[in-house]
C-alpha cells in the first residue's frame, strides 16, 4: 500500500544542534513532496516543497530537504536549530492529481 | 477569502449527537480536503473533492461520516451519532488544481465528544 513513513516520533535537541528528520514513501510514480510544520497552537504551514529540478530544496527559516529518488526519501535538514523551531513536522506526498498523504509527524523539541 | 476558514473552532457534543463542521476554502481553489488529527497521531485523510468530479471518500472511517461540497465551494463534514473516538481536530485544506500545489490549511475544528 502507498504510505509515507516518518521514523522519528519525537526528537529532542539542544539549540545550535543540527537536525535531520527522515521521510520515506512508497509511491511508485511521479510524486510531489512536501514538508509542513505545525507550531504549538497554530495551523499547518508549508515549509518547503519539491516537484521537479534540483533535488535539494530550500525552504523558509533555514530548512532544506533533499529528494533522493533511489531511496524514496525526502529528509528535512537544518544546520542549527533554534528554540523557536519547536513544532511538529509532517512529511507529505502527492501523486499526480491525487490527494496528499501525510506521515505520522515528528515532534521536535529544542531545549534552550 | 484570504485563507481557509473553518467553523466552529471548538465543538463539544454529547455522545450520540450529530455534528456538522464547516469549511470555507480559498476562493478559486478547486480542490478541498478533510483530514483528522488525533492526539499523538498524524494526519488521517478523510475525503477529497476535486472540481465537479465524484469525491474520493476512501478515507472516511465509517458510514457515520459524510461530507458534501456545495457549488464547488463551501464544504460540510457531518458526523452522525458521534462516539468518543471521534474526538479529534478536523482539518480542512484547499489547493489549486496543479499537482505541485501545496495545501493551505484552516485552523481546524476541535471536536470533543463527551
mmCIF file of C-alpha atoms in Angstrom:
data_model
loop_
_atom_site.group_PDB
_atom_site.id
_atom_site.type_symbol
_atom_site.label_atom_id
_atom_site.label_comp_id
_atom_site.label_asym_id
_atom_site.label_seq_id
_atom_site.Cartn_x
_atom_site.Cartn_y
_atom_site.Cartn_z
ATOM 1 C CA UNK A 1 0.000 0.000 0.000
ATOM 2 C CA UNK A 2 1.100 3.549 -0.613
ATOM 3 C CA UNK A 3 2.468 5.120 2.535
ATOM 4 C CA UNK A 4 4.589 7.864 4.000
ATOM 5 C CA UNK A 5 6.891 6.970 6.867
ATOM 6 C CA UNK A 6 8.466 9.265 9.372
ATOM 7 C CA UNK A 7 10.694 7.154 11.524
ATOM 8 C CA UNK A 8 11.316 9.593 14.334
ATOM 9 C CA UNK A 9 8.337 10.148 16.570
ATOM 10 C CA UNK A 10 9.949 12.639 18.935
ATOM 11 C CA UNK A 11 13.326 14.343 18.565
ATOM 12 C CA UNK A 12 14.891 16.391 21.337
ATOM 13 C CA UNK A 13 17.819 18.664 20.527
ATOM 14 C CA UNK A 14 19.712 21.494 22.139
ATOM 15 C CA UNK A 15 19.897 24.841 20.426
ATOM 16 C CA UNK A 16 22.522 25.035 17.666
ATOM 17 C CA UNK A 17 22.428 21.277 17.094
ATOM 18 C CA UNK A 18 21.944 20.024 13.558
ATOM 19 C CA UNK A 19 18.653 18.459 12.574
ATOM 20 C CA UNK A 20 17.714 15.735 10.159
ATOM 21 C CA UNK A 21 14.205 14.288 10.078
ATOM 22 C CA UNK A 22 13.654 11.231 7.969
ATOM 23 C CA UNK A 23 10.843 10.719 5.486
ATOM 24 C CA UNK A 24 10.350 7.756 3.187
ATOM 25 C CA UNK A 25 7.491 6.996 0.862
ATOM 26 C CA UNK A 26 6.360 4.013 -1.095
ATOM 27 C CA UNK A 27 4.666 5.564 -4.142
ATOM 28 C CA UNK A 28 5.998 4.256 -7.414
ATOM 29 C CA UNK A 29 5.127 7.036 -9.822
ATOM 30 C CA UNK A 30 5.959 10.683 -10.169
ATOM 31 C CA UNK A 31 5.447 12.436 -6.871
ATOM 32 C CA UNK A 32 5.448 15.864 -5.389
ATOM 33 C CA UNK A 33 6.911 16.087 -1.909
ATOM 34 C CA UNK A 34 6.217 18.485 0.899
ATOM 35 C CA UNK A 35 7.160 19.279 4.443
ATOM 36 C CA UNK A 36 4.659 21.039 6.671
ATOM 37 C CA UNK A 37 5.221 22.478 10.108
ATOM 38 C CA UNK A 38 2.735 22.979 12.906
ATOM 39 C CA UNK A 39 3.901 25.297 15.670
ATOM 40 C CA UNK A 40 2.199 24.912 19.057
ATOM 41 C CA UNK A 41 -1.340 26.231 18.868
ATOM 42 C CA UNK A 42 -1.095 27.114 15.197
ATOM 43 C CA UNK A 43 -2.284 25.556 11.997
ATOM 44 C CA UNK A 44 -0.217 23.644 9.480
ATOM 45 C CA UNK A 45 2.041 25.715 7.274
ATOM 46 C CA UNK A 46 4.036 24.775 4.216
ATOM 47 C CA UNK A 47 7.762 24.653 4.935
ATOM 48 C CA UNK A 48 9.032 23.607 1.525
ATOM 49 C CA UNK A 49 8.137 21.513 -1.474
ATOM 50 C CA UNK A 50 9.740 19.609 -4.315
ATOM 51 C CA UNK A 51 8.155 18.899 -7.669
ATOM 52 C CA UNK A 52 10.998 18.897 -10.200
ATOM 53 C CA UNK A 53 14.514 20.150 -10.876
ATOM 54 C CA UNK A 54 17.204 20.475 -8.242
ATOM 55 C CA UNK A 55 16.604 17.730 -5.686
ATOM 56 C CA UNK A 56 17.942 19.962 -2.919
ATOM 57 C CA UNK A 57 15.123 22.277 -1.956
ATOM 58 C CA UNK A 58 15.484 25.356 0.205
ATOM 59 C CA UNK A 59 12.583 26.382 2.380
ATOM 60 C CA UNK A 60 11.737 29.031 4.905
ATOM 61 C CA UNK A 61 13.589 29.593 8.185
ATOM 62 C CA UNK A 62 16.790 27.895 7.020
ATOM 63 C CA UNK A 63 15.254 24.494 6.369
ATOM 64 C CA UNK A 64 16.149 22.370 3.378
ATOM 65 C CA UNK A 65 15.251 18.933 2.131
ATOM 66 C CA UNK A 66 16.856 16.551 -0.316
ATOM 67 C CA UNK A 67 14.913 14.309 -2.636
ATOM 68 C CA UNK A 68 16.758 11.051 -3.236
ATOM 69 C CA UNK A 69 14.707 9.147 -5.770
ATOM 70 C CA UNK A 70 16.645 5.901 -5.471
ATOM 71 C CA UNK A 71 15.978 5.816 -1.743
ATOM 72 C CA UNK A 72 12.395 7.105 -1.933
ATOM 73 C CA UNK A 73 13.402 9.644 0.660
ATOM 74 C CA UNK A 74 12.863 13.342 1.314
ATOM 75 C CA UNK A 75 14.686 14.122 4.540
ATOM 76 C CA UNK A 76 14.389 17.516 6.186
ATOM 77 C CA UNK A 77 17.528 19.230 7.469
ATOM 78 C CA UNK A 78 18.593 22.336 9.284
ATOM 79 C CA UNK A 79 22.230 23.016 10.237
ATOM 80 C CA UNK A 80 21.497 24.807 13.502
ATOM 81 C CA UNK A 81 18.136 24.651 15.237
ATOM 82 C CA UNK A 82 16.625 27.332 17.439
ATOM 83 C CA UNK A 83 14.211 27.100 20.326
ATOM 84 C CA UNK A 84 11.557 28.609 18.041
ATOM 85 C CA UNK A 85 11.802 25.543 15.795
ATOM 86 C CA UNK A 86 9.971 23.520 18.420
ATOM 87 C CA UNK A 87 6.994 22.182 16.490
ATOM 88 C CA UNK A 88 5.567 19.128 14.810
ATOM 89 C CA UNK A 89 6.829 18.384 11.327
ATOM 90 C CA UNK A 90 4.881 16.449 8.724
ATOM 91 C CA UNK A 91 6.176 14.960 5.516
ATOM 92 C CA UNK A 92 3.608 14.620 2.731
ATOM 93 C CA UNK A 93 3.466 13.060 -0.703
ATOM 94 C CA UNK A 94 1.144 13.904 -3.550
ATOM 95 C CA UNK A 95 0.980 11.653 -6.594
ATOM 96 C CA UNK A 96 -0.294 13.319 -9.776
ATOM 97 C CA UNK A 97 -3.597 14.991 -9.021
ATOM 98 C CA UNK A 98 -4.478 12.740 -6.167
ATOM 99 C CA UNK A 99 -4.857 13.759 -2.585
ATOM 100 C CA UNK A 100 -1.874 14.341 -0.359
ATOM 101 C CA UNK A 101 -0.918 11.677 2.148
ATOM 102 C CA UNK A 102 0.887 12.610 5.309
ATOM 103 C CA UNK A 103 3.320 10.873 7.551
ATOM 104 C CA UNK A 104 2.555 10.460 11.236
ATOM 105 C CA UNK A 105 4.610 13.516 12.093
ATOM 106 C CA UNK A 106 7.762 14.116 14.113
ATOM 107 C CA UNK A 107 7.620 16.228 17.221
ATOM 108 C CA UNK A 108 10.737 18.364 17.594
ATOM 109 C CA UNK A 109 11.617 19.814 20.968
ATOM 110 C CA UNK A 110 14.526 22.242 21.075
ATOM 111 C CA UNK A 111 15.933 22.939 24.508
ATOM 112 C CA UNK A 112 17.160 26.494 25.058
ATOM 113 C CA UNK B 1 -11.276 34.911 1.426
ATOM 114 C CA UNK B 2 -7.622 35.221 2.263
ATOM 115 C CA UNK B 3 -7.370 31.834 3.925
ATOM 116 C CA UNK B 4 -9.253 28.654 4.621
ATOM 117 C CA UNK B 5 -11.916 29.283 7.212
ATOM 118 C CA UNK B 6 -13.331 26.589 9.464
ATOM 119 C CA UNK B 7 -16.181 26.777 11.911
ATOM 120 C CA UNK B 8 -16.746 26.233 14.697
ATOM 121 C CA UNK B 9 -13.241 26.358 16.108
ATOM 122 C CA UNK B 10 -14.310 24.241 19.052
ATOM 123 C CA UNK B 11 -17.241 21.907 19.458
ATOM 124 C CA UNK B 12 -18.220 19.879 22.484
ATOM 125 C CA UNK B 13 -21.015 17.415 21.909
ATOM 126 C CA UNK B 14 -22.657 14.565 23.721
ATOM 127 C CA UNK B 15 -22.133 11.031 22.571
ATOM 128 C CA UNK B 16 -24.809 10.036 20.094
ATOM 129 C CA UNK B 17 -25.476 13.527 18.768
ATOM 130 C CA UNK B 18 -24.845 14.617 15.192
ATOM 131 C CA UNK B 19 -22.371 17.401 14.384
ATOM 132 C CA UNK B 20 -21.650 19.488 11.313
ATOM 133 C CA UNK B 21 -18.295 21.044 10.624
ATOM 134 C CA UNK B 22 -17.911 23.742 8.025
ATOM 135 C CA UNK B 23 -15.050 24.643 5.713
ATOM 136 C CA UNK B 24 -14.819 27.701 3.516
ATOM 137 C CA UNK B 25 -11.878 27.246 1.120
ATOM 138 C CA UNK B 26 -9.784 29.865 -0.601
ATOM 139 C CA UNK B 27 -11.715 31.408 -3.452
ATOM 140 C CA UNK B 28 -10.823 29.754 -6.749
ATOM 141 C CA UNK B 29 -9.265 26.666 -5.231
ATOM 142 C CA UNK B 30 -10.738 23.669 -6.975
ATOM 143 C CA UNK B 31 -9.597 21.026 -4.524
ATOM 144 C CA UNK B 32 -10.792 20.622 -0.953
ATOM 145 C CA UNK B 33 -9.665 18.069 1.588
ATOM 146 C CA UNK B 34 -10.702 16.938 5.033
ATOM 147 C CA UNK B 35 -8.211 15.404 7.446
ATOM 148 C CA UNK B 36 -8.438 14.302 11.039
ATOM 149 C CA UNK B 37 -5.667 14.787 13.568
ATOM 150 C CA UNK B 38 -5.981 12.771 16.733
ATOM 151 C CA UNK B 39 -3.884 13.273 19.850
ATOM 152 C CA UNK B 40 -0.457 11.763 19.342
ATOM 153 C CA UNK B 41 -1.221 10.683 15.808
ATOM 154 C CA UNK B 42 -0.596 12.107 12.401
ATOM 155 C CA UNK B 43 -2.968 13.409 9.822
ATOM 156 C CA UNK B 44 -5.579 10.938 8.689
ATOM 157 C CA UNK B 45 -7.049 11.543 5.262
ATOM 158 C CA UNK B 46 -10.852 11.541 5.215
ATOM 159 C CA UNK B 47 -12.230 12.836 1.926
ATOM 160 C CA UNK B 48 -11.162 14.807 -1.141
ATOM 161 C CA UNK B 49 -13.191 16.945 -3.532
ATOM 162 C CA UNK B 50 -11.750 17.992 -6.896
ATOM 163 C CA UNK B 51 -13.888 20.278 -9.023
ATOM 164 C CA UNK B 52 -17.026 18.559 -10.258
ATOM 165 C CA UNK B 53 -15.596 15.057 -10.010
ATOM 166 C CA UNK B 54 -17.013 12.470 -7.653
ATOM 167 C CA UNK B 55 -15.306 12.850 -4.284
ATOM 168 C CA UNK B 56 -12.714 10.380 -3.065
ATOM 169 C CA UNK B 57 -14.341 9.059 0.099
ATOM 170 C CA UNK B 58 -11.831 6.304 0.686
ATOM 171 C CA UNK B 59 -10.633 7.734 3.994
ATOM 172 C CA UNK B 60 -13.967 8.032 5.760
ATOM 173 C CA UNK B 61 -13.726 5.722 8.793
ATOM 174 C CA UNK B 62 -17.379 4.654 8.882
ATOM 175 C CA UNK B 63 -20.772 5.344 7.346
ATOM 176 C CA UNK B 64 -21.444 7.770 10.187
ATOM 177 C CA UNK B 65 -19.165 10.192 8.367
ATOM 178 C CA UNK B 66 -20.245 12.070 5.272
ATOM 179 C CA UNK B 67 -19.285 15.256 3.509
ATOM 180 C CA UNK B 68 -20.616 17.430 0.787
ATOM 181 C CA UNK B 69 -19.392 20.400 -1.132
ATOM 182 C CA UNK B 70 -21.975 22.772 -2.461
ATOM 183 C CA UNK B 71 -21.399 24.817 -5.589
ATOM 184 C CA UNK B 72 -17.753 23.831 -5.684
ATOM 185 C CA UNK B 73 -17.032 25.987 -2.665
ATOM 186 C CA UNK B 74 -18.126 25.507 0.936
ATOM 187 C CA UNK B 75 -17.921 22.007 2.374
ATOM 188 C CA UNK B 76 -19.677 20.441 5.338
ATOM 189 C CA UNK B 77 -18.408 17.368 7.155
ATOM 190 C CA UNK B 78 -21.177 15.598 9.076
ATOM 191 C CA UNK B 79 -20.636 13.045 11.793
ATOM 192 C CA UNK B 80 -23.746 11.207 12.876
ATOM 193 C CA UNK B 81 -24.221 9.515 16.238
ATOM 194 C CA UNK B 82 -20.856 10.744 17.486
ATOM 195 C CA UNK B 83 -18.642 8.445 19.522
ATOM 196 C CA UNK B 84 -15.851 9.324 21.926
ATOM 197 C CA UNK B 85 -13.242 8.059 19.461
ATOM 198 C CA UNK B 86 -14.411 10.754 17.046
ATOM 199 C CA UNK B 87 -12.778 13.348 19.309
ATOM 200 C CA UNK B 88 -10.034 14.971 17.273
ATOM 201 C CA UNK B 89 -9.107 18.092 15.376
ATOM 202 C CA UNK B 90 -10.742 18.095 11.977
ATOM 203 C CA UNK B 91 -8.688 19.987 9.420
ATOM 204 C CA UNK B 92 -9.778 21.309 6.082
ATOM 205 C CA UNK B 93 -7.385 22.306 3.323
ATOM 206 C CA UNK B 94 -7.742 23.626 -0.181
ATOM 207 C CA UNK B 95 -5.404 23.884 -3.136
ATOM 208 C CA UNK B 96 -5.227 24.827 -6.757
ATOM 209 C CA UNK B 97 -5.521 22.224 -9.442
ATOM 210 C CA UNK B 98 -1.894 21.597 -10.341
ATOM 211 C CA UNK B 99 -0.259 18.570 -8.797
ATOM 212 C CA UNK B 100 2.612 20.583 -7.397
ATOM 213 C CA UNK B 101 0.432 22.896 -5.349
ATOM 214 C CA UNK B 102 0.762 22.608 -1.651
ATOM 215 C CA UNK B 103 -2.243 22.850 0.562
ATOM 216 C CA UNK B 104 -3.462 25.789 2.582
ATOM 217 C CA UNK B 105 -4.890 24.552 5.842
ATOM 218 C CA UNK B 106 -7.557 26.012 8.013
ATOM 219 C CA UNK B 107 -7.131 26.284 11.754
ATOM 220 C CA UNK B 108 -9.276 23.234 12.333
ATOM 221 C CA UNK B 109 -12.280 22.356 14.432
ATOM 222 C CA UNK B 110 -11.509 20.707 17.758
ATOM 223 C CA UNK B 111 -14.286 18.208 18.379
ATOM 224 C CA UNK B 112 -14.745 16.747 21.837
ATOM 225 C CA UNK B 113 -17.330 14.049 22.358
ATOM 226 C CA UNK B 114 -18.302 13.604 25.995
#
